[in-house]
Amino acid sequence: MVNEPLAELLCSDLARSLRYYTQVLGALVLDEHDDGALIEIDATVLALRPADLPIAYPAGAGVTLVLPVADAAAMAASVQAYGARLVEPLAGERFAIMDPDGYRLRLVQS
């Protein structure tokens, strides 16, 4: 049984977002279909949905999702090794990145 998603994120390019979440954050794809995908990052489930209308501005503008991770330092190193930029550097047990649609993801060690 799949947990309900914490949030549904509108994506201007679903394939690009899936690549980002799986390759940069190591997300597992739980389900994928024409209407979107369900992914899991360290037990947090997110729904990625294609935007129905063209997005004239970043869909995630002003939105921050706080996601618990098992090891923030390891995740930050992995993200940087992939070439993604930290928008908030690793400080203690937290850091933040921006996804392709402008959603700020703050990853916090749980």
Short mmCIF file of C-alpha atoms in Angstrom, two decimals:
data_model
loop_
_atom_site.label_atom_id
_atom_site.label_comp_id
_atom_site.label_asym_id
_atom_site.label_seq_id
_atom_site.Cartn_x
_atom_site.Cartn_y
_atom_site.Cartn_z
CA MET A 1 0.00 0.00 0.00
CA VAL A 2 1.30 3.44 -0.96
CA ASN A 3 1.04 6.29 1.53
CA GLU A 4 -0.90 9.37 0.53
CA PRO A 5 1.36 12.05 -0.96
CA LEU A 6 2.51 14.91 1.25
CA ALA A 7 2.00 17.27 -1.71
CA GLU A 8 1.14 17.30 -5.40
CA LEU A 9 3.61 19.30 -7.46
CA LEU A 10 2.66 20.71 -10.88
CA CYS A 11 5.44 20.06 -13.38
CA SER A 12 6.00 21.91 -16.64
CA ASP A 13 7.89 18.85 -17.95
CA LEU A 14 7.02 15.64 -16.10
CA ALA A 15 9.88 13.60 -17.61
CA ARG A 16 12.42 16.26 -16.58
CA SER A 17 11.03 16.39 -13.05
CA LEU A 18 11.10 12.61 -12.74
CA ARG A 19 14.76 12.57 -13.85
CA TYR A 20 15.58 15.32 -11.35
CA TYR A 21 13.93 13.63 -8.38
CA THR A 22 15.25 10.15 -9.18
CA GLN A 23 18.78 11.12 -10.22
CA VAL A 24 19.47 14.06 -7.90
CA LEU A 25 17.55 12.98 -4.80
CA GLY A 26 17.48 9.22 -5.32
CA ALA A 27 13.68 9.08 -5.25
CA LEU A 28 11.96 5.79 -5.93
CA VAL A 29 9.16 5.78 -8.49
CA LEU A 30 6.20 4.09 -6.84
CA ASP A 31 3.75 4.57 -9.70
CA GLU A 32 3.93 6.27 -13.09
CA HIS A 33 1.10 6.90 -15.56
CA ASP A 34 -0.17 9.56 -17.98
CA ASP A 35 -1.64 11.63 -15.14
CA GLY A 36 1.67 11.82 -13.28
CA ALA A 37 3.79 9.83 -10.91
CA LEU A 38 4.14 9.00 -7.26
CA ILE A 39 7.68 9.13 -5.89
CA GLU A 40 9.17 8.41 -2.48
CA ILE A 41 12.13 10.15 -0.86
CA ASP A 42 13.11 8.55 2.46
CA ALA A 43 9.50 7.50 3.23
CA THR A 44 7.96 10.81 2.10
CA VAL A 45 5.63 10.39 -0.87
CA LEU A 46 5.15 13.19 -3.42
CA ALA A 47 2.87 13.30 -6.44
CA LEU A 48 4.24 14.85 -9.62
CA ARG A 49 1.50 15.99 -11.98
CA PRO A 50 1.80 17.51 -15.45
CA ALA A 51 0.58 21.10 -15.52
CA ASP A 52 -2.69 21.31 -17.47
CA LEU A 53 -1.91 24.81 -18.71
CA PRO A 54 1.34 26.43 -19.74
CA ILE A 55 3.12 27.81 -16.70
CA ALA A 56 4.13 31.43 -17.25
CA TYR A 57 6.08 31.58 -13.99
CA PRO A 58 7.75 28.93 -11.86
CA ALA A 59 4.97 26.70 -10.52
CA GLY A 60 6.71 26.43 -7.17
CA ALA A 61 7.36 30.13 -6.65
CA GLY A 62 6.98 30.82 -2.94
CA VAL A 63 6.52 27.17 -1.97
CA THR A 64 8.93 25.38 0.36
CA LEU A 65 8.54 21.69 1.16
CA VAL A 66 10.35 20.35 4.20
CA LEU A 67 11.37 16.75 3.59
CA PRO A 68 12.89 14.52 6.27
CA VAL A 69 15.93 12.49 5.19
CA ALA A 70 18.01 9.92 7.04
CA ASP A 71 21.38 11.61 6.42
CA ALA A 72 21.40 15.28 5.35
CA ALA A 73 25.18 15.47 4.86
CA ALA A 74 25.23 12.40 2.59
CA MET A 75 22.24 13.70 0.64
CA ALA A 76 23.85 17.15 0.24
CA ALA A 77 27.07 15.53 -1.03
CA SER A 78 25.09 13.42 -3.50
CA VAL A 79 23.13 16.43 -4.73
CA GLN A 80 26.31 18.45 -5.25
CA ALA A 81 28.06 15.53 -6.97
CA TYR A 82 25.19 15.48 -9.45
CA GLY A 83 25.82 19.18 -10.11
CA ALA A 84 22.71 20.61 -8.47
CA ARG A 85 23.17 23.88 -6.61
CA LEU A 86 22.31 24.22 -2.94
CA VAL A 87 20.22 27.37 -2.44
CA GLU A 88 20.80 27.06 1.31
CA PRO A 89 24.13 25.46 2.19
CA LEU A 90 24.36 22.53 4.55
CA ALA A 91 24.06 23.95 8.06
CA GLY A 92 23.99 21.36 10.78
CA GLU A 93 21.45 18.84 9.58
CA ARG A 94 19.62 20.79 6.86
CA PHE A 95 20.04 22.31 3.40
CA ALA A 96 17.81 23.40 0.52
CA ILE A 97 17.73 23.02 -3.24
CA MET A 98 15.39 24.23 -5.99
CA ASP A 99 13.68 21.76 -8.31
CA PRO A 100 13.21 22.45 -12.06
CA ASP A 101 9.82 24.12 -11.49
CA GLY A 102 10.97 26.42 -8.69
CA TYR A 103 9.84 24.39 -5.66
CA ARG A 104 12.27 24.93 -2.78
CA LEU A 105 13.03 21.63 -1.09
CA ARG A 106 14.45 21.90 2.41
CA LEU A 107 15.94 18.55 3.39
CA VAL A 108 16.20 18.04 7.13
CA GLN A 109 17.79 15.11 8.88
CA SER A 110 15.18 13.19 10.83
#
